[in-house]
Short mmCIF file of C-alpha atoms (C1' of nucleotides) in Angstrom, two decimals:
data_model
loop_
_atom_site.label_atom_id
_atom_site.label_comp_id
_atom_site.label_asym_id
_atom_site.label_seq_id
_atom_site.Cartn_x
_atom_site.Cartn_y
_atom_site.Cartn_z
CA MET J 1 -50.20 39.77 107.18
CA GLN J 2 -47.89 37.18 106.77
CA ASN J 3 -48.61 34.46 103.62
CA GLN J 4 -51.24 35.88 101.15
CA SER J 5 -52.56 35.64 97.53
CA ALA J 6 -53.23 31.82 98.42
CA ASN J 7 -49.49 30.66 98.27
CA LYS J 8 -50.02 29.07 101.45
CA THR J 9 -47.36 27.06 103.10
CA ILE J 10 -48.04 26.66 106.56
CA GLN J 11 -51.10 27.56 108.62
CA SER J 12 -51.74 28.97 111.86
CA ASP J 13 -54.56 27.43 114.14
CA GLY J 14 -56.66 30.54 113.78
CA GLU J 15 -56.01 30.31 109.91
CA GLN J 16 -56.80 26.60 109.60
CA ALA J 17 -60.11 27.23 111.47
CA ILE J 18 -60.96 29.90 108.76
CA LEU J 19 -60.49 27.65 106.08
CA GLU J 20 -62.59 24.85 107.30
CA ALA J 21 -65.20 27.07 108.25
CA ALA J 22 -64.97 28.66 104.89
CA GLU J 23 -65.17 24.95 102.87
CA ILE J 24 -68.24 24.22 104.73
CA LEU J 25 -70.08 27.26 104.08
CA PHE J 26 -68.92 27.75 100.27
CA ALA J 27 -69.31 24.01 99.52
CA GLN J 28 -73.41 24.23 101.46
CA LYS J 29 -74.39 27.46 99.76
CA GLY J 30 -71.92 28.83 97.00
CA PHE J 31 -69.78 31.83 96.94
CA ASP J 32 -72.46 34.74 96.94
CA SER J 33 -74.34 33.13 99.42
CA VAL J 34 -72.02 33.17 102.15
CA SER J 35 -71.06 36.21 103.88
CA MET J 36 -67.47 36.86 105.80
CA SER J 37 -69.37 37.21 108.49
CA ALA J 38 -71.01 34.20 108.67
CA ILE J 39 -67.07 32.68 108.20
CA ALA J 40 -66.29 34.50 110.83
CA GLY J 41 -68.93 33.39 112.93
CA LEU J 42 -68.26 29.46 112.16
CA ALA J 43 -64.40 29.98 112.50
CA ASN J 44 -65.12 31.57 115.95
CA THR J 45 -63.02 34.83 115.31
CA SER J 46 -63.88 38.25 113.60
CA LYS J 47 -64.30 39.42 110.05
CA PRO J 48 -61.01 41.71 110.34
CA ASN J 49 -59.16 38.95 111.71
CA ILE J 50 -60.00 36.96 107.83
CA TYR J 51 -58.76 39.87 106.29
CA HIS J 52 -55.81 39.71 108.27
CA HIS J 53 -54.81 36.17 106.64
CA PHE J 54 -56.43 36.83 103.33
CA LYS J 55 -56.57 39.65 101.30
CA ASN J 56 -60.17 39.51 100.28
CA LYS J 57 -63.05 37.18 99.93
CA ASN J 58 -61.93 35.72 96.68
CA ASP J 59 -58.42 34.93 98.24
CA LEU J 60 -59.91 33.19 100.56
CA TYR J 61 -62.23 31.26 98.21
CA LEU J 62 -58.75 29.85 95.98
CA ALA J 63 -57.36 29.11 99.48
CA VAL J 64 -60.11 27.08 100.09
CA MET J 65 -60.10 25.38 96.77
CA LYS J 66 -56.62 24.50 96.12
CA THR J 67 -56.94 22.67 99.80
CA ALA J 68 -59.48 20.77 98.54
CA VAL J 69 -57.73 19.79 95.08
CA ARG J 70 -54.50 19.17 97.15
CA ARG J 71 -56.53 16.78 99.29
CA SER J 72 -58.56 15.52 96.16
CA SER J 73 -55.35 14.24 94.50
CA ALA J 74 -53.55 13.28 97.56
CA LEU J 75 -55.71 9.47 97.91
CA LEU J 76 -55.21 9.01 94.12
CA ASP J 77 -51.97 7.69 93.99
CA ALA J 78 -52.73 4.36 96.37
CA VAL J 79 -54.88 2.50 93.79
CA GLU J 80 -53.42 3.23 90.53
CA ASP J 81 -50.89 0.24 90.24
CA ALA J 82 -52.47 -2.71 91.42
CA PRO J 83 -51.99 -6.01 89.96
CA GLY J 84 -54.61 -8.40 88.54
CA THR J 85 -56.49 -7.73 84.97
CA PHE J 86 -57.12 -4.63 83.91
CA SER J 87 -60.92 -5.11 84.84
CA GLN J 88 -60.26 -5.67 87.98
CA ARG J 89 -57.71 -2.85 88.28
CA LEU J 90 -60.09 -0.68 86.46
CA THR J 91 -62.86 -1.56 88.91
CA GLY J 92 -60.61 -1.23 91.70
CA PHE J 93 -59.75 2.71 90.41
CA SER J 94 -63.55 3.52 90.34
CA THR J 95 -64.47 2.11 93.53
CA GLY J 96 -61.60 4.14 95.12
CA GLN J 97 -62.52 7.66 93.27
CA LEU J 98 -66.12 6.79 94.43
CA LYS J 99 -65.01 6.08 97.82
CA ASN J 100 -62.53 9.12 97.61
CA ILE J 101 -65.49 11.21 96.67
CA LEU J 102 -68.02 10.24 99.11
CA GLY J 103 -65.12 10.80 101.93
CA HIS J 104 -64.74 14.59 100.88
CA LYS J 105 -68.03 15.62 99.99
CA ARG J 106 -67.49 19.00 100.61
CA SER J 107 -64.39 19.42 98.60
CA THR J 108 -66.22 17.19 95.53
CA GLN J 109 -69.32 20.10 96.23
CA LEU J 110 -67.01 22.72 95.96
CA ILE J 111 -65.48 21.36 92.56
CA LEU J 112 -68.34 19.99 91.03
CA ARG J 113 -69.67 23.76 91.82
CA GLU J 114 -67.70 25.21 89.30
CA THR J 115 -68.41 23.11 86.87
CA LEU J 116 -71.80 25.30 86.47
CA THR J 117 -70.81 28.59 86.76
CA GLU J 118 -68.87 30.04 83.43
CA ASP J 119 -67.23 32.91 84.95
CA SER J 120 -64.65 32.43 87.38
CA GLN J 121 -61.74 31.59 84.88
CA GLN J 122 -59.42 30.59 88.01
CA GLY J 123 -61.89 28.05 89.40
CA GLN J 124 -62.51 26.56 86.23
CA GLU J 125 -58.87 26.20 85.49
CA ILE J 126 -58.68 24.32 89.10
CA THR J 127 -61.77 22.03 88.34
CA ARG J 128 -59.65 21.27 85.13
CA LEU J 129 -56.63 20.03 86.71
CA VAL J 130 -58.04 18.26 89.29
CA MET J 131 -60.53 16.49 86.57
CA GLY J 132 -58.01 15.96 84.04
CA GLU J 133 -55.56 14.05 86.74
CA VAL J 134 -58.33 11.41 86.67
CA PHE J 135 -59.26 11.36 83.68
CA SER J 136 -55.82 10.88 82.19
CA ARG J 137 -54.97 7.85 84.66
CA LEU J 138 -58.39 6.42 83.47
CA VAL J 139 -57.86 6.99 79.92
CA GLU J 140 -54.38 5.32 80.27
CA MET J 141 -55.61 2.18 82.01
CA VAL J 142 -58.24 1.71 79.23
CA HIS J 143 -55.87 1.66 76.57
CA GLN J 144 -53.18 -0.57 78.19
CA GLY J 145 -56.10 -2.60 78.46
CA GLN J 146 -56.70 -2.62 74.49
CA LEU J 147 -53.09 -3.23 73.99
CA ASP J 148 -53.51 -6.00 75.99
CA LYS J 149 -55.99 -7.29 73.94
CA GLU J 150 -58.48 -7.48 77.17
CA PHE J 151 -60.95 -4.81 76.26
CA ARG J 152 -62.62 -4.42 72.54
CA ASP J 153 -60.39 -2.01 70.44
CA ASP J 154 -63.62 0.02 68.60
CA ILE J 155 -63.93 1.72 72.16
CA ASP J 156 -62.70 5.18 73.00
CA PRO J 157 -60.84 5.05 76.02
CA THR J 158 -61.37 8.68 76.77
CA LEU J 159 -65.30 8.07 75.94
CA ALA J 160 -65.08 5.02 78.39
CA ALA J 161 -62.96 6.94 80.98
CA PHE J 162 -65.43 9.17 80.89
CA MET J 163 -68.43 7.17 81.25
CA ILE J 164 -66.60 5.64 84.79
CA ILE J 165 -66.33 9.33 86.09
CA SER J 166 -69.90 10.33 85.21
CA ALA J 167 -71.07 7.53 86.93
CA ASN J 168 -69.34 8.35 90.11
CA MET J 169 -69.98 12.26 89.91
CA PHE J 170 -73.52 12.09 89.31
CA PHE J 171 -74.04 9.44 92.04
CA PHE J 172 -72.61 11.39 94.54
CA GLN J 173 -74.57 14.51 92.71
CA ALA J 174 -78.13 13.25 92.38
CA SER J 175 -77.88 11.12 95.84
CA PRO J 176 -79.85 13.49 98.00
CA ILE J 177 -82.71 13.81 95.07
CA MET J 178 -82.67 9.70 94.32
CA GLN J 179 -82.97 9.04 98.31
CA HIS J 180 -86.69 9.99 97.75
CA ILE J 181 -87.10 7.75 94.94
CA PRO J 182 -88.28 4.81 95.99
CA GLU J 183 -87.27 2.29 93.07
CA ALA J 184 -83.26 3.04 93.41
CA GLU J 185 -82.58 1.62 96.31
CA PHE J 186 -78.82 1.35 94.95
CA ILE J 187 -78.22 5.20 96.38
CA ASP J 188 -77.69 3.94 99.74
CA ASP J 189 -74.82 1.44 99.00
CA ALA J 190 -71.99 2.60 97.40
CA SER J 191 -69.95 -0.04 97.12
CA THR J 192 -73.08 -1.82 95.39
CA TYR J 193 -73.72 0.51 93.10
CA SER J 194 -70.09 0.70 91.95
CA GLN J 195 -69.74 -2.84 91.74
CA GLY J 196 -72.96 -2.71 89.20
CA VAL J 197 -71.98 0.05 87.27
CA MET J 198 -68.61 -1.53 86.62
CA ASP J 199 -70.39 -5.21 85.56
CA VAL J 200 -72.18 -3.72 82.96
CA LEU J 201 -69.91 -1.01 81.65
CA ILE J 202 -66.99 -3.48 82.05
CA ASN J 203 -69.11 -6.18 80.49
CA GLY J 204 -69.37 -3.89 77.40
CA MET J 205 -65.91 -3.50 77.01
CA LEU J 206 -64.58 -6.90 77.19
CA ARG J 207 -63.63 -8.95 73.95
CA ARG J 208 -65.75 -11.46 72.88
CA GLY J 209 -64.35 -14.98 73.77
CA ASP J 210 -62.48 -14.01 76.66
CA SER J 211 -63.20 -14.78 80.44
CA MET X 1 -101.19 42.84 90.87
CA GLN X 2 -103.09 40.16 89.03
CA ASN X 3 -101.65 36.93 89.07
CA GLN X 4 -99.07 35.99 91.86
CA SER X 5 -97.24 33.31 94.05
CA ALA X 6 -96.32 31.24 90.74
CA ASN X 7 -99.98 30.38 89.61
CA LYS X 8 -99.23 31.52 86.43
CA THR X 9 -101.49 30.91 83.13
CA ILE X 10 -101.16 34.02 80.66
CA GLN X 11 -98.06 36.13 80.93
CA SER X 12 -97.93 39.34 79.46
CA ASP X 13 -95.37 40.38 77.17
CA GLY X 14 -93.87 42.45 80.12
CA GLU X 15 -93.99 39.58 82.18
CA GLN X 16 -92.28 36.98 79.77
CA ALA X 17 -89.51 39.23 79.45
CA ILE X 18 -89.10 39.18 82.64
CA LEU X 19 -89.26 35.92 82.95
CA GLU X 20 -86.63 35.19 80.21
CA ALA X 21 -84.06 37.37 81.58
CA ALA X 22 -84.23 36.03 84.95
CA GLU X 23 -83.70 32.17 83.54
CA ILE X 24 -80.77 33.76 81.49
CA LEU X 25 -79.08 35.57 84.43
CA PHE X 26 -80.21 32.59 87.44
CA ALA X 27 -78.71 29.60 85.16
CA GLN X 28 -75.59 31.78 84.23
CA LYS X 29 -74.75 32.88 88.09
CA GLY X 30 -77.42 31.17 90.71
CA PHE X 31 -80.24 32.56 92.80
CA ASP X 32 -78.03 34.82 95.26
CA SER X 33 -75.65 36.47 92.55
CA VAL X 34 -78.48 37.94 90.50
CA SER X 35 -79.80 41.04 91.51
CA MET X 36 -83.64 42.18 91.13
CA SER X 37 -81.45 45.62 89.28
CA ALA X 38 -79.85 43.28 87.19
CA ILE X 39 -82.82 41.17 86.24
CA ALA X 40 -84.52 44.59 85.04
CA GLY X 41 -81.98 45.78 83.23
CA LEU X 42 -81.68 42.85 80.96
CA ALA X 43 -85.77 42.87 80.68
CA ASN X 44 -85.62 46.32 79.77
CA THR X 45 -87.93 47.45 82.76
CA SER X 46 -87.86 48.79 86.08
CA LYS X 47 -87.58 46.48 89.65
CA PRO X 48 -90.81 48.06 90.93
CA ASN X 49 -92.58 46.50 88.09
CA ILE X 50 -90.86 43.01 88.74
CA TYR X 51 -92.64 43.16 92.04
CA HIS X 52 -95.74 44.03 90.46
CA HIS X 53 -95.89 40.65 88.79
CA PHE X 54 -94.09 38.71 91.51
CA LYS X 55 -94.25 38.87 94.78
CA ASN X 56 -90.88 38.43 95.72
CA LYS X 57 -87.38 37.50 94.49
CA ASN X 58 -88.27 33.72 95.59
CA ASP X 59 -91.42 33.92 93.55
CA LEU X 60 -89.83 35.06 90.71
CA TYR X 61 -87.26 31.93 90.89
CA LEU X 62 -89.84 29.69 91.71
CA ALA X 63 -91.83 31.02 88.48
CA VAL X 64 -88.76 30.74 86.23
CA MET X 65 -88.14 26.98 87.65
CA LYS X 66 -91.62 26.10 87.07
CA THR X 67 -91.54 27.20 83.12
CA ALA X 68 -88.40 25.38 82.82
CA VAL X 69 -89.93 21.96 83.94
CA ARG X 70 -92.74 22.63 81.73
CA ARG X 71 -90.88 22.71 78.89
CA SER X 72 -88.49 20.25 79.67
CA SER X 73 -91.10 17.48 80.25
CA ALA X 74 -92.94 18.71 77.30
CA LEU X 75 -90.34 17.29 74.97
CA LEU X 76 -90.35 14.07 76.25
CA ASP X 77 -93.66 12.46 74.80
CA ALA X 78 -92.06 11.93 71.27
CA VAL X 79 -89.73 9.44 71.45
CA GLU X 80 -91.45 7.15 74.04
CA ASP X 81 -93.53 4.48 71.78
CA ALA X 82 -90.91 3.84 68.80
CA PRO X 83 -90.66 0.71 67.31
CA GLY X 84 -87.64 -1.55 67.06
CA THR X 85 -85.82 -3.55 69.73
CA PHE X 86 -85.80 -2.49 73.26
CA SER X 87 -81.84 -1.55 72.62
CA GLN X 88 -82.88 0.42 69.83
CA ARG X 89 -85.56 2.19 71.56
CA LEU X 90 -83.45 2.51 74.83
CA THR X 91 -80.65 4.30 72.06
CA GLY X 92 -83.49 6.53 70.83
CA PHE X 93 -84.45 7.39 73.95
CA SER X 94 -81.25 8.53 75.21
CA THR X 95 -79.72 10.48 71.96
CA GLY X 96 -83.43 11.94 72.27
CA GLN X 97 -82.54 13.41 76.06
CA LEU X 98 -79.08 14.41 75.27
CA LYS X 99 -80.35 16.21 72.44
CA ASN X 100 -83.28 17.61 74.73
CA ILE X 101 -80.83 18.57 77.73
CA LEU X 102 -78.40 20.79 74.56
CA GLY X 103 -81.76 22.21 73.02
CA HIS X 104 -82.83 24.04 76.93
CA LYS X 105 -79.10 24.51 78.19
CA ARG X 106 -80.84 27.50 80.61
CA SER X 107 -83.49 25.24 82.14
CA THR X 108 -80.72 22.26 82.39
CA GLN X 109 -78.28 24.15 83.94
CA LEU X 110 -81.04 25.57 86.71
CA ILE X 111 -82.43 22.26 87.24
CA LEU X 112 -78.95 20.75 87.53
CA ARG X 113 -77.98 23.55 90.34
CA GLU X 114 -80.58 22.80 92.24
CA THR X 115 -79.36 19.24 92.94
CA LEU X 116 -76.22 21.13 94.84
CA THR X 117 -77.84 23.61 97.12
CA GLU X 118 -79.22 21.75 100.00
CA ASP X 119 -81.68 24.32 101.25
CA SER X 120 -84.44 25.34 98.68
CA GLN X 121 -86.70 22.97 99.82
CA GLN X 122 -89.30 23.56 96.91
CA GLY X 123 -86.86 23.66 94.39
CA GLN X 124 -85.72 20.13 95.22
CA GLU X 125 -89.02 18.66 95.05
CA ILE X 126 -89.40 19.91 91.40
CA THR X 127 -86.07 18.78 90.37
CA ARG X 128 -86.99 15.63 91.79
CA LEU X 129 -90.49 16.19 89.90
CA VAL X 130 -88.87 16.20 86.76
CA MET X 131 -85.54 13.58 86.93
CA GLY X 132 -88.48 11.24 88.25
CA GLU X 133 -90.27 11.29 85.19
CA VAL X 134 -87.40 10.48 82.88
CA PHE X 135 -86.19 8.00 85.19
CA SER X 136 -89.31 5.87 85.66
CA ARG X 137 -89.94 5.79 81.73
CA LEU X 138 -86.21 4.57 81.72
CA VAL X 139 -86.47 1.94 84.01
CA GLU X 140 -89.84 0.71 82.67
CA MET X 141 -88.20 0.09 79.21
CA VAL X 142 -85.40 -1.35 80.87
CA HIS X 143 -87.56 -3.66 83.02
CA GLN X 144 -89.76 -4.74 79.49
CA GLY X 145 -86.32 -5.37 77.92
CA GLN X 146 -85.43 -7.77 80.49
CA LEU X 147 -88.91 -9.52 80.26
CA ASP X 148 -88.62 -9.66 76.33
CA LYS X 149 -85.27 -11.81 77.11
CA GLU X 150 -83.37 -8.79 75.64
CA PHE X 151 -81.46 -7.94 78.37
CA ARG X 152 -79.50 -10.04 81.14
CA ASP X 153 -81.89 -10.54 84.10
CA ASP X 154 -79.14 -10.10 86.75
CA ILE X 155 -78.83 -6.35 85.96
CA ASP X 156 -80.47 -3.51 88.18
CA PRO X 157 -83.10 -2.00 85.96
CA THR X 158 -83.22 1.29 88.24
CA LEU X 159 -79.37 1.30 88.14
CA ALA X 160 -79.36 0.91 84.26
CA ALA X 161 -81.52 3.80 83.70
CA PHE X 162 -79.52 6.22 86.17
CA MET X 163 -75.97 5.19 84.23
CA ILE X 164 -77.72 6.64 80.85
CA ILE X 165 -79.03 9.63 82.74
CA SER X 166 -75.49 10.36 84.60
CA ALA X 167 -73.86 9.70 80.94
CA ASN X 168 -76.30 12.72 79.49
CA MET X 169 -76.19 15.12 82.65
CA PHE X 170 -72.09 15.02 83.12
CA PHE X 171 -71.56 15.14 79.35
CA PHE X 172 -73.53 18.61 79.77
CA GLN X 173 -72.09 19.68 82.82
CA ALA X 174 -68.57 18.39 82.23
CA SER X 175 -68.88 19.88 78.64
CA PRO X 176 -66.94 23.47 79.21
CA ILE X 177 -64.24 21.73 81.18
CA MET X 178 -63.79 18.89 78.88
CA GLN X 179 -63.28 21.21 75.90
CA HIS X 180 -60.16 22.15 77.13
CA ILE X 181 -58.72 18.75 77.55
CA PRO X 182 -57.56 18.00 74.12
CA GLU X 183 -57.37 13.78 74.48
CA ALA X 184 -61.49 14.05 75.12
CA GLU X 185 -62.85 14.89 70.79
CA PHE X 186 -65.97 13.23 71.40
CA ILE X 187 -67.54 16.24 73.46
CA ASP X 188 -67.73 18.24 70.74
CA ASP X 189 -69.98 16.33 68.83
CA ALA X 190 -73.16 14.83 70.95
CA SER X 191 -74.59 12.21 68.61
CA THR X 192 -71.31 10.37 68.64
CA TYR X 193 -70.99 10.72 71.77
CA SER X 194 -74.87 9.46 72.60
CA GLN X 195 -73.96 6.66 69.97
CA GLY X 196 -70.80 5.44 71.85
CA VAL X 197 -72.04 5.83 75.27
CA MET X 198 -75.26 3.34 74.09
CA ASP X 199 -72.92 1.20 72.32
CA VAL X 200 -70.98 0.18 75.45
CA LEU X 201 -74.18 -0.13 77.60
CA ILE X 202 -76.28 -1.79 75.91
CA ASN X 203 -73.41 -4.46 74.99
CA GLY X 204 -73.16 -4.54 78.66
CA MET X 205 -76.50 -5.50 79.42
CA LEU X 206 -77.26 -7.68 76.31
CA ARG X 207 -78.04 -11.36 76.86
CA ARG X 208 -74.88 -13.31 75.81
CA GLY X 209 -76.05 -15.32 71.86
CA ASP X 210 -78.37 -12.91 70.75
CA SER X 211 -77.53 -10.49 67.81
"C1'" DA P 1 -116.39 62.86 81.75
"C1'" DT P 2 -115.60 59.48 85.68
"C1'" DA P 3 -113.74 55.53 87.96
"C1'" DC P 4 -111.34 51.77 87.97
"C1'" DT P 5 -107.35 48.63 86.53
"C1'" DT P 6 -102.99 47.65 85.14
"C1'" DA P 7 -98.30 48.12 83.78
"C1'" DC P 8 -94.80 50.49 84.83
"C1'" DC P 9 -91.63 53.85 87.14
"C1'" DG P 10 -88.37 57.36 90.18
"C1'" DA P 11 -86.67 57.94 94.86
"C1'" DC P 12 -86.17 56.09 98.56
"C1'" DC P 13 -85.87 53.06 102.93
"C1'" DG P 14 -83.78 49.34 106.26
"C1'" DT P 15 -80.30 46.28 106.26
"C1'" DT P 16 -76.54 43.75 104.90
"C1'" DC P 17 -72.45 43.17 102.36
"C1'" DG P 18 -67.05 43.55 101.25
"C1'" DG P 19 -63.58 46.04 102.94
"C1'" DT P 20 -61.02 49.61 106.08
"C1'" DC P 21 -58.77 51.61 110.57
"C1'" DA P 22 -57.22 52.52 114.60
"C1'" DG P 23 -56.05 50.38 118.32
"C1'" DT P 24 -55.29 45.89 121.70
"C1'" DT P 25 -53.40 41.49 123.05
"C1'" DC P 26 -49.54 39.02 123.68
"C1'" DA P 27 -45.25 36.27 122.20
"C1'" DC P 28 -40.47 36.55 122.10
"C1'" DA P 29 -36.29 38.31 120.96
"C1'" DA P 30 -32.61 42.18 122.82
"C1'" DT B 1 -37.97 45.79 130.11
"C1'" DT B 2 -38.69 47.37 126.19
"C1'" DG B 3 -39.44 46.96 121.39
"C1'" DT B 4 -41.04 44.53 117.50
"C1'" DG B 5 -44.20 41.97 114.30
"C1'" DA B 6 -48.39 38.93 114.29
"C1'" DA B 7 -52.93 37.62 115.88
"C1'" DC B 8 -56.55 39.78 116.60
"C1'" DT B 9 -61.10 43.23 117.63
"C1'" DG B 10 -65.18 46.98 117.55
"C1'" DA B 11 -66.75 50.68 115.09
"C1'" DC B 12 -67.58 52.15 110.73
"C1'" DC B 13 -67.66 53.23 105.60
"C1'" DG B 14 -69.75 53.35 101.02
"C1'" DA B 15 -71.87 50.75 98.28
"C1'" DA B 16 -75.28 47.58 96.64
"C1'" DC B 17 -78.78 44.54 98.05
"C1'" DG B 18 -83.86 43.55 98.28
"C1'" DG B 19 -88.31 45.61 98.66
"C1'" DT B 20 -91.73 49.86 99.23
"C1'" DC B 21 -93.98 53.98 98.74
"C1'" DG B 22 -96.45 57.33 96.33
"C1'" DG B 23 -97.77 58.82 91.84
"C1'" DT B 24 -98.39 58.88 85.96
"C1'" DA B 25 -99.90 56.82 81.83
"C1'" DA B 26 -102.85 54.30 79.34
"C1'" DG B 27 -106.75 51.46 78.05
"C1'" DT B 28 -111.56 50.24 79.38
"C1'" DA B 29 -115.88 50.31 80.94
"C1'" DT B 30 -120.15 52.68 82.60
#
DNA sequence: ATACTTACCGACCGTTCGGTCAGTTCACAA
DNA sequence: TTGTGAACTGACCGAACGGTCGGTAAGTAT
């Protein structure tokens, strides 16, 4: 038992396999619906070996969440300081976030699932952390756009940011269901969707009399 | 054993208590995290009595979902054929839906939870049903607004409808987390939120040169 | 009174759960 | 070669799970 209580820095091969298997299963079915035996089976190891690396089921879950968060917030920095108008930068940020979400479906599902369970104090804190990060950057960007007289002054920047995030998150969440609703073709093309959403949103935020 | 397999028409007092307890717990923790004993305890009855009314745990869950859906779609008809511009009607519809969501948090949480679990074929069908209902009406309303030359022609009505729903759903879902983010004051006032969202959205959809 | 049905319950069953224990394998340092 | 700690495992534990059994209490129709 080397590094426990989710203070990971270096993982062995076996530990990595356990984390991956756990992430897959936890994202698919949720905490309680996944047994340690199932994780062990998918990771091609034994149940006691999991307890050799993690002190209990909850500790394993937290470790999975932490790696998910780390991965999610890593890809965020790239799109931040692009050039162009705030409309363009905002659109870039939004499409980037959606691409990020769809590129890490398991992590997203994991985090999104936490928003629906009242208990698990720790899980909600983690969620708040990763959500708050994206949120703050978006709010700041919108606010700068207002100071630059590009966006209307009478809209709440936090609300605008929230709308962008909600459009992306709900797109991900509702995809499997919307797939079966024939009218919604946009669900199959994330970039078209992102484009359309930001078109309406930006158009609604722009000052009148600008380009 | 009288009426089983979720083909309910009339419920006795005891059965109603079981359904209510089950709805509360299922919404709070999810299917697998709730034990039949816990439901029996909350309903002030015994576990075997639950099996007298429902043939198994899954049947009970489906029964709970059905009553939730019935309640959700009932409150929908009121706001449909209001007078006014399409902008006003759309705003009314949206605020009505959000009020409906917040007035039936347990049902909403139950349905929202189904969107995150891949299995449970039946549950997803139910979700698709109740979501599709709202969705269709919204799409039709936006489309009419376009034919009336009130809204831009170059936006996808299904996408606009989706954005409205996503704003409402994600508001509900993210509330407990946004509560702890100080910048987001709008989270405490649903009607202000709804107003702000629809302001941006409608503004983004309006034809230029109209009032 | 009798017979039948419905609502309900204590006790119990087989199974699976999270978690433990004693012990093995193996790499590597002394 | 021996020692040591980390990686790993089969067998097992008490507890809790979903579900069943036999039976009771109460209403109701005959």
